[in-house]
Structure formats: C-alpha cells, structure tokens
Amino acid sequence: MPIKKAIILEFAPTADEIWNLSRHNKDGYASYDAENGLVSILDTAHDAKPRPEIMAVYAGGKATNVARVMDRLIEKTDEQIELVTFLPPPQGVLCELQPIRINDIDILPSTPSGIYVQCLQVMSLKSVKPHFEVIDELEEMEGMQVTRRCIEIIIKDAGTSLNFSPRIVWSQKTADAILSRLEKVISSADMVIMAGAPPVWKSPDENSITSHDFYAEILHLTSPECEVSVDVRGYYLHKCLVADKPPRFIFMNKDEFLEASESWRELDGRNFSGTIIAHDKDGCWVWDGKLPNIDDLFGGAVFYPSPKVDKVYSTIGAGDAMHAGFLKEWIFYQGNRERLTRSVAYSQAVSAVSVSNEKATYGIEIAEVDEIFGKSY
C-alpha cells in the first residue's frame, strides 16, 4: 500500500547541543587515557573554566533525530510526513501567551523549554512538518522532567566524546492522557514511527499501563493497514512482538538485539510477517518475514556489510540516521522489486555519512549519501 501519510512520534523532546573542547593553557583542557578509555575535564588555573566552542544547537530527541535526517534527504512531495511532539502546558504568566504562526506552523504556549523545542523544530524542518500537542497532564513538577537539554562534548584531540542525556519522567496520568490523544492523532496515518525508550513512570498497580506496555498500546490504536516502525531496546520490545498486530519494521543495534534473546526464545517457531534489522559498526543483519532462530541467532539473517569510512568522529545518532535513511527509501521508492535491499543499502549510506563528520546527524548532506549509495548498491 502506498504511504501517503507518515507520523513520527516524539515523547522526549530535546534541545541538543554539540560542544567542542580543545586544549588551552589557561582556561582548561581535556585529558584522556586512550588505553583505559578515561576522559577528564581538568582545571589548570584558579577559577579557570573549560571554554567549549558551541558547534551546533538543534532540535533533538531520538524520534526528532529520525525526522531531521529524513528532512535533509527529501524534497517537497505529495507524501505528508509529520513529527508529532507532546509538550507541557504553560505556567504562570506564560498562560497569557497566544499561538504564534511561523511557516504555517503554530508555536503553542508552553513552558520556556517547550517553546524552545518548538522553535528549534520549526527552524530545522522544511519537508517534514512539525505538529505540536500540548497535554495538560504533562506538567513539569518535582520528580517529573518532560523536556530536556542533551549535551555532547567532543574532545577532538582524543577522538572521543562525552554525552549527557537526562531521562524523561512522566506520571501514570500523563501516559493515559497521551494514549487518549494518540487515538485521534494517528487515526489517518499509513505509517507510524517510534524511536527510543519511552519515558518512565511509577505505575500504581499491576493493572496500569507501564512503560514496557506503552508502544504495544500504540500498536493497538493503529488501523489494520498502517505500517509501524519501531527502534527500541529489547525489554520494551517484547509486548510489541506478541501483540495482535506486531510492528512492520524493528530496528535495533546488535547489543539491543542480544538483550532480546529471551523474546526470541519464547517466540521461537512462531510466524512473523515483519522485518527485523539489527546493526553494528560492521554491518546489519536482516530477518524478513521470520524470527531469529534461537539455536543460531544470526544464521538465518541476510548480512549487509557497512560501507567503508576513512574516520569515525562520533557514533551518536548513527542508529537514528540508519532508521531515517531506511524509511526515506521505503516510503519514496516507487518500485517494489528490491525495495527492501535498496532501503537497507540507503540506510547504511546515511549512517556512514553521519559517523564520518564532526556534526554527526546534523552534518548529513544528500550528495555525500548518494555518492556512497551509488558505490554500494
């Protein structure tokens, strides 16, 4: 079925920043021990501070990363791709704000960080359309953090980086309210895309929805014809695998795939109509229309080696880039012959460009992707 409307769901909106920290004889420097994998930020003088160079500031979150990479890879088309982000309501004097329309997108009243995230998304996205949903039950309070800043510090001389990503925390009331809103939001979608671990919350009793159930509950809300793609760790995946309607595509890195070993064992011998794609730096393994064999996990997969890159700057976001590249090719390729193979090869080209430039996913250029794709496919 042609995909005319795809919705990417962002439950952990983020302002991402990439900093570069270089050695400086006064303001501080990066010290590293390559053999033991240790990095320290040291102070070399009284009251001196490390003075990082801010290389990039952009809208983040795992689902937003997928949307942003897709946006860099596509032109305006008849297909409608939306990034739907759930935001907290405004508080205090901010309740007096009115929506502001920019580029046909409404920036909605929210918290300062919620408004910041919206502005970054509108600035970053051209072909993918941001769509914001303010949820009254998503209030920020003590113990609940519903938006965040993520900072990656790159140590150029050391060839390494530090990444700080706080966890999003919800309440049970928040999870229930968002699921209720989702029933309307995704009702007309031909494809729904979820990426990253869902937020966490404390469930009051065993009958309440947990973060481990959350994606499976969303699967139940989609129409029978809607394709669903998920990129999530193994312990959030199991309920999706045993759902009446499992995902069409499952993305995970190799470690996450191995974490799901108990699921593969429990489901051994069952029918499966979806596609599982596990990846690491060497390549990716694809199971199409079948589940891994617990006696030989990788034996039944088709292996696609990774394209060669001269230098790896950062692997942060490489999985998101791969997911985005796959979806772009799957949605927009007009033929059916070798559609899966093309999509896998294109995803690897996107990931290769992401890891081999200093700005990671922010530095992906379609010309470089096409060059690598042309050599590998």
Short mmCIF file of C-alpha atoms in Angstrom, two decimals, residues 25-366:
data_model
loop_
_atom_site.label_atom_id
_atom_site.label_comp_id
_atom_site.label_asym_id
_atom_site.label_seq_id
_atom_site.Cartn_x
_atom_site.Cartn_y
_atom_site.Cartn_z
CA ASN A 25 46.94 26.69 28.52
CA LYS A 26 44.76 28.87 30.76
CA ASP A 27 41.09 28.03 30.55
CA GLY A 28 41.32 24.29 30.90
CA TYR A 29 41.77 21.27 28.70
CA ALA A 30 40.69 17.73 28.02
CA SER A 31 42.86 14.98 29.45
CA TYR A 32 42.41 11.46 28.24
CA ASP A 33 43.78 7.97 28.75
CA ALA A 34 43.11 6.15 25.48
CA GLU A 35 44.28 2.77 26.82
CA ASN A 36 41.77 2.77 29.66
CA GLY A 37 39.08 4.85 27.93
CA LEU A 38 39.14 7.62 30.54
CA VAL A 39 38.37 11.28 29.85
CA SER A 40 38.68 14.10 32.40
CA ILE A 41 37.84 17.78 32.14
CA LEU A 42 40.63 19.47 34.13
CA ASP A 43 41.09 22.95 35.54
CA THR A 44 44.61 24.34 35.03
CA ALA A 45 44.38 27.64 36.92
CA HIS A 46 42.48 29.19 39.81
CA ASP A 47 38.89 29.98 38.77
CA ALA A 48 39.64 28.85 35.21
CA LYS A 49 36.80 27.20 33.30
CA PRO A 50 36.77 24.96 30.23
CA ARG A 51 35.70 27.17 27.33
CA PRO A 52 33.94 24.94 24.80
CA GLU A 53 33.10 26.03 21.29
CA ILE A 54 29.38 25.51 20.63
CA MET A 55 29.35 23.79 17.25
CA ALA A 56 25.62 23.17 16.83
CA VAL A 57 22.26 23.65 18.58
CA TYR A 58 19.27 21.84 17.17
CA ALA A 59 16.03 20.02 17.91
CA GLY A 60 16.75 16.59 19.34
CA GLY A 61 15.19 13.51 20.81
CA LYS A 62 15.55 10.13 19.15
CA ALA A 63 12.36 10.44 17.07
CA THR A 64 13.22 14.05 16.19
CA ASN A 65 16.66 12.89 15.03
CA VAL A 66 14.93 10.48 12.65
CA ALA A 67 12.65 13.29 11.40
CA ARG A 68 15.52 15.74 11.00
CA VAL A 69 17.64 13.29 9.00
CA MET A 70 14.67 12.40 6.79
CA ASP A 71 14.09 16.11 6.25
CA ARG A 72 17.64 16.51 4.90
CA LEU A 73 17.08 13.64 2.48
CA ILE A 74 13.74 14.55 0.86
CA GLU A 75 12.24 17.33 -1.18
CA LYS A 76 8.67 18.60 -1.10
CA THR A 77 6.37 15.78 -2.24
CA ASP A 78 2.76 14.69 -2.12
CA GLU A 79 3.60 12.41 0.80
CA GLN A 80 2.88 14.02 4.17
CA ILE A 81 5.40 13.34 6.93
CA GLU A 82 4.67 14.82 10.36
CA LEU A 83 6.72 14.95 13.54
CA VAL A 84 4.22 14.97 16.42
CA THR A 85 5.66 16.22 19.72
CA PHE A 86 3.90 16.19 23.08
CA LEU A 87 4.57 19.25 25.25
CA PRO A 88 3.72 20.54 28.73
CA PRO A 89 1.19 23.34 29.26
CA PRO A 90 2.30 26.90 30.07
CA GLN A 91 2.57 28.02 33.68
CA GLY A 92 2.26 31.39 35.42
CA VAL A 93 2.39 34.44 33.19
CA LEU A 94 3.06 32.23 30.15
CA CYS A 95 -0.63 31.21 30.27
CA GLU A 96 -1.37 34.63 28.75
CA LEU A 97 0.53 33.78 25.55
CA GLN A 98 -1.31 33.16 22.28
CA PRO A 99 -0.17 30.79 19.49
CA ILE A 100 2.31 32.30 17.04
CA ARG A 101 2.17 31.14 13.42
CA ILE A 102 5.52 30.69 11.66
CA ASN A 103 5.88 28.98 8.26
CA ASP A 104 2.28 27.72 8.55
CA ILE A 105 3.14 26.08 11.90
CA ASP A 106 1.56 27.17 15.19
CA ILE A 107 4.03 27.66 18.03
CA LEU A 108 1.86 26.83 21.05
CA PRO A 109 2.03 28.32 24.55
CA SER A 110 4.08 26.00 26.75
CA THR A 111 6.92 26.13 29.28
CA PRO A 112 10.10 28.02 28.28
CA SER A 113 11.77 24.75 27.32
CA GLY A 114 8.65 23.62 25.45
CA ILE A 115 8.64 26.84 23.42
CA TYR A 116 12.39 26.48 22.79
CA VAL A 117 11.91 22.96 21.44
CA GLN A 118 9.14 24.12 19.11
CA CYS A 119 11.27 26.95 17.73
CA LEU A 120 14.20 24.61 17.10
CA GLN A 121 11.96 22.13 15.26
CA VAL A 122 10.41 24.82 13.06
CA MET A 123 13.89 26.14 12.24
CA SER A 124 15.26 22.67 11.47
CA LEU A 125 12.45 21.09 9.44
CA LYS A 126 11.34 22.06 5.95
CA SER A 127 9.80 18.99 4.30
CA VAL A 128 8.81 17.18 7.49
CA LYS A 129 6.02 19.14 9.19
CA PRO A 130 6.21 19.72 12.96
CA HIS A 131 2.92 19.17 14.78
CA PHE A 132 2.63 20.03 18.48
CA GLU A 133 0.20 18.67 21.03
CA VAL A 134 0.05 20.36 24.45
CA ILE A 135 -1.10 17.89 27.13
CA ASP A 136 -2.42 19.41 30.37
CA GLU A 137 -1.41 16.31 32.32
CA LEU A 138 2.22 16.76 31.18
CA GLU A 139 3.02 19.38 33.80
CA GLU A 140 6.62 19.72 34.91
CA MET A 141 6.92 19.38 38.68
CA GLU A 142 9.26 17.91 41.26
CA GLY A 143 10.29 14.44 40.10
CA MET A 144 8.86 14.97 36.59
CA GLN A 145 11.06 16.20 33.76
CA VAL A 146 9.16 16.25 30.47
CA THR A 147 11.58 18.26 28.29
CA ARG A 148 15.38 18.31 28.40
CA ARG A 149 18.70 19.54 27.04
CA CYS A 150 21.22 16.96 25.81
CA ILE A 151 24.87 17.97 25.52
CA GLU A 152 27.62 16.13 23.67
CA ILE A 153 31.15 17.32 24.32
CA ILE A 154 33.58 16.36 21.57
CA ILE A 155 37.25 16.03 22.52
CA LYS A 156 38.83 16.44 19.10
CA ASP A 157 42.40 15.61 20.07
CA ALA A 158 41.27 12.48 21.88
CA GLY A 159 38.90 11.27 19.18
CA THR A 160 36.16 10.73 21.75
CA SER A 161 33.14 12.45 23.25
CA LEU A 162 31.01 12.77 26.39
CA ASN A 163 27.22 12.66 26.14
CA PHE A 164 24.76 13.90 28.78
CA SER A 165 21.12 12.88 28.23
CA PRO A 166 18.73 13.16 31.21
CA ARG A 167 15.81 10.74 31.29
CA ILE A 168 12.25 11.95 30.70
CA VAL A 169 9.92 11.15 33.61
CA TRP A 170 6.12 11.08 33.39
CA SER A 171 3.24 10.17 35.68
CA GLN A 172 0.62 7.48 35.14
CA LYS A 173 -1.92 10.23 34.45
CA THR A 174 0.36 11.64 31.74
CA ALA A 175 0.75 8.28 29.98
CA ASP A 176 -3.01 7.68 29.97
CA ALA A 177 -3.73 11.20 28.64
CA ILE A 178 -1.22 10.87 25.80
CA LEU A 179 -2.59 7.49 24.73
CA SER A 180 -6.06 9.01 24.68
CA ARG A 181 -4.85 11.88 22.46
CA LEU A 182 -2.94 9.48 20.20
CA GLU A 183 -6.11 7.65 19.21
CA LYS A 184 -7.12 10.73 17.23
CA VAL A 185 -3.64 11.86 16.15
CA ILE A 186 -2.66 8.63 14.36
CA SER A 187 -6.09 7.52 13.11
CA SER A 188 -5.41 8.56 9.48
CA ALA A 189 -1.76 7.52 9.28
CA ASP A 190 -0.42 4.98 6.77
CA MET A 191 2.76 4.65 8.82
CA VAL A 192 3.63 5.35 12.47
CA ILE A 193 7.26 5.64 13.57
CA MET A 194 8.50 5.31 17.16
CA ALA A 195 12.12 5.59 18.25
CA GLY A 196 13.88 5.45 21.60
CA ALA A 197 12.86 4.21 25.01
CA PRO A 198 9.54 5.60 26.22
CA PRO A 199 9.57 7.87 29.29
CA VAL A 200 9.40 6.18 32.68
CA TRP A 201 6.76 6.49 35.38
CA LYS A 202 5.62 4.66 38.50
CA SER A 203 2.55 2.51 37.91
CA PRO A 204 0.18 2.48 40.91
CA ASP A 205 -0.95 -1.12 40.42
CA GLU A 206 -0.42 -4.18 38.25
CA ASN A 207 -3.41 -3.33 36.03
CA SER A 208 -1.99 0.04 34.96
CA ILE A 209 -0.06 0.62 31.75
CA THR A 210 3.71 0.61 32.22
CA SER A 211 6.49 1.97 30.04
CA HIS A 212 7.07 -1.62 28.88
CA ASP A 213 3.48 -1.75 27.56
CA PHE A 214 3.41 1.73 26.06
CA TYR A 215 4.46 1.04 22.46
CA ALA A 216 2.32 -2.09 22.32
CA GLU A 217 -0.68 0.03 23.38
CA ILE A 218 0.04 2.39 20.49
CA LEU A 219 0.12 -0.56 18.08
CA HIS A 220 -3.46 -1.35 19.15
CA LEU A 221 -4.53 2.18 18.17
CA THR A 222 -3.31 1.97 14.56
CA SER A 223 -5.53 0.94 11.64
CA PRO A 224 -5.10 -2.60 10.21
CA GLU A 225 -3.37 -1.24 7.08
CA CYS A 226 -0.99 1.09 8.95
CA GLU A 227 2.68 0.06 8.93
CA VAL A 228 4.58 0.64 12.19
CA SER A 229 8.35 1.03 12.56
CA VAL A 230 9.99 0.91 16.00
CA ASP A 231 13.54 1.39 17.22
CA VAL A 232 13.69 0.42 20.89
CA ARG A 233 15.66 -1.70 23.35
CA GLY A 234 14.73 -5.34 23.76
CA TYR A 235 12.98 -5.07 27.11
CA TYR A 236 10.50 -2.54 25.66
CA LEU A 237 10.02 -4.64 22.54
CA HIS A 238 8.58 -7.89 23.89
CA LYS A 239 4.96 -6.71 24.27
CA CYS A 240 5.13 -5.39 20.69
CA LEU A 241 6.29 -8.75 19.36
CA VAL A 242 3.42 -10.64 20.98
CA ALA A 243 0.78 -8.02 20.08
CA ASP A 244 -2.09 -8.97 17.76
CA LYS A 245 -0.52 -6.62 15.24
CA PRO A 246 3.29 -6.59 15.59
CA PRO A 247 5.45 -3.85 14.02
CA ARG A 248 6.22 -3.98 10.28
CA PHE A 249 9.83 -2.93 10.97
CA ILE A 250 12.01 -3.36 14.05
CA PHE A 251 15.37 -1.56 14.27
CA MET A 252 17.94 -2.22 16.97
CA ASN A 253 21.68 -2.27 17.40
CA LYS A 254 23.41 -5.59 17.94
CA ASP A 255 23.61 -5.24 21.72
CA GLU A 256 19.90 -4.45 21.91
CA PHE A 257 19.18 -7.43 19.69
CA LEU A 258 21.08 -9.72 22.06
CA GLU A 259 19.20 -8.22 25.03
CA ALA A 260 16.03 -9.56 23.43
CA SER A 261 17.30 -13.17 23.45
CA GLU A 262 14.58 -14.29 25.84
CA SER A 263 11.95 -12.92 23.46
CA TRP A 264 13.49 -14.80 20.53
CA ARG A 265 13.49 -17.94 22.67
CA GLU A 266 9.85 -17.54 23.72
CA LEU A 267 8.71 -16.79 20.16
CA ASP A 268 10.81 -19.50 18.51
CA GLY A 269 8.83 -21.20 15.74
CA ARG A 270 6.06 -18.60 15.55
CA ASN A 271 5.06 -16.90 12.31
CA PHE A 272 6.21 -13.31 11.83
CA SER A 273 5.36 -11.08 8.89
CA GLY A 274 7.59 -8.12 9.75
CA THR A 275 11.25 -7.27 9.18
CA ILE A 276 13.92 -7.14 11.89
CA ILE A 277 17.09 -5.13 11.25
CA ALA A 278 19.99 -5.36 13.73
CA HIS A 279 23.14 -3.34 13.14
CA ASP A 280 26.62 -2.54 14.43
CA LYS A 281 29.76 -0.93 13.00
CA ASP A 282 30.43 -3.95 10.75
CA GLY A 283 27.03 -4.03 9.05
CA CYS A 284 23.45 -5.14 9.58
CA TRP A 285 21.56 -8.41 9.75
CA VAL A 286 18.08 -8.60 8.26
CA TRP A 287 15.34 -11.13 9.01
CA ASP A 288 12.46 -10.58 6.61
CA GLY A 289 9.22 -12.44 7.30
CA LYS A 290 10.76 -14.59 10.02
CA LEU A 291 12.14 -14.51 13.55
CA PRO A 292 15.72 -15.34 14.59
CA ASN A 293 16.46 -19.00 15.31
CA ILE A 294 17.42 -19.25 18.97
CA ASP A 295 19.91 -22.04 18.21
CA ASP A 296 21.76 -19.86 15.70
CA LEU A 297 20.67 -16.26 16.18
CA PHE A 298 22.43 -14.74 13.18
CA GLY A 299 22.42 -17.82 10.96
CA GLY A 300 19.10 -17.12 9.24
CA ALA A 301 19.75 -13.44 8.55
CA VAL A 302 20.94 -11.74 5.37
CA PHE A 303 24.08 -9.75 6.20
CA TYR A 304 24.87 -6.37 4.60
CA PRO A 305 28.41 -5.11 5.31
CA SER A 306 28.85 -1.45 6.20
CA PRO A 307 30.39 0.98 3.70
CA LYS A 308 34.00 1.91 4.48
CA VAL A 309 34.66 5.31 6.07
CA ASP A 310 38.05 6.98 6.49
CA LYS A 311 37.49 8.32 10.01
CA VAL A 312 34.79 7.94 12.64
CA TYR A 313 34.12 11.13 14.63
CA SER A 314 31.07 10.07 16.63
CA THR A 315 28.62 7.19 16.53
CA ILE A 316 25.99 9.18 18.47
CA GLY A 317 22.84 9.18 16.34
CA ALA A 318 24.15 6.63 13.82
CA GLY A 319 21.24 4.30 14.53
CA ASP A 320 18.75 7.17 14.12
CA ALA A 321 20.40 8.07 10.80
CA MET A 322 20.09 4.47 9.63
CA HIS A 323 16.44 4.30 10.65
CA ALA A 324 15.72 7.59 8.83
CA GLY A 325 17.56 6.53 5.68
CA PHE A 326 15.67 3.25 5.54
CA LEU A 327 12.29 4.96 5.98
CA LYS A 328 13.07 7.62 3.38
CA GLU A 329 13.86 5.00 0.73
CA TRP A 330 11.00 2.69 1.75
CA ILE A 331 8.41 5.49 1.58
CA PHE A 332 9.60 7.24 -1.58
CA TYR A 333 10.93 4.42 -3.80
CA GLN A 334 8.28 3.81 -6.46
CA GLY A 335 9.07 0.20 -7.35
CA ASN A 336 8.52 -2.99 -5.40
CA ARG A 337 11.44 -5.00 -6.78
CA GLU A 338 14.38 -4.98 -4.37
CA ARG A 339 12.65 -2.34 -2.27
CA LEU A 340 13.95 -3.84 0.97
CA THR A 341 17.51 -4.25 -0.30
CA ARG A 342 17.58 -0.68 -1.62
CA SER A 343 16.24 0.65 1.68
CA VAL A 344 18.87 -1.21 3.71
CA ALA A 345 21.71 -0.05 1.44
CA TYR A 346 20.49 3.53 1.56
CA SER A 347 20.20 3.42 5.35
CA GLN A 348 23.82 2.31 5.62
CA ALA A 349 24.96 5.14 3.35
CA VAL A 350 23.18 7.68 5.56
CA SER A 351 24.70 6.18 8.71
CA ALA A 352 28.19 6.23 7.13
CA VAL A 353 27.90 9.96 6.41
CA SER A 354 26.66 10.60 9.96
CA VAL A 355 29.58 8.91 11.73
CA SER A 356 32.24 10.38 9.44
CA ASN A 357 31.59 14.09 10.04
CA GLU A 358 32.08 16.25 13.14
CA LYS A 359 28.44 17.33 13.39
CA ALA A 360 27.06 13.76 13.29
CA THR A 361 23.42 13.69 12.11
CA TYR A 362 23.40 17.48 11.88
CA GLY A 363 26.07 17.33 9.16
CA ILE A 364 24.41 14.84 6.79
CA GLU A 365 24.40 16.02 3.17
CA ILE A 366 22.34 14.26 0.50
#
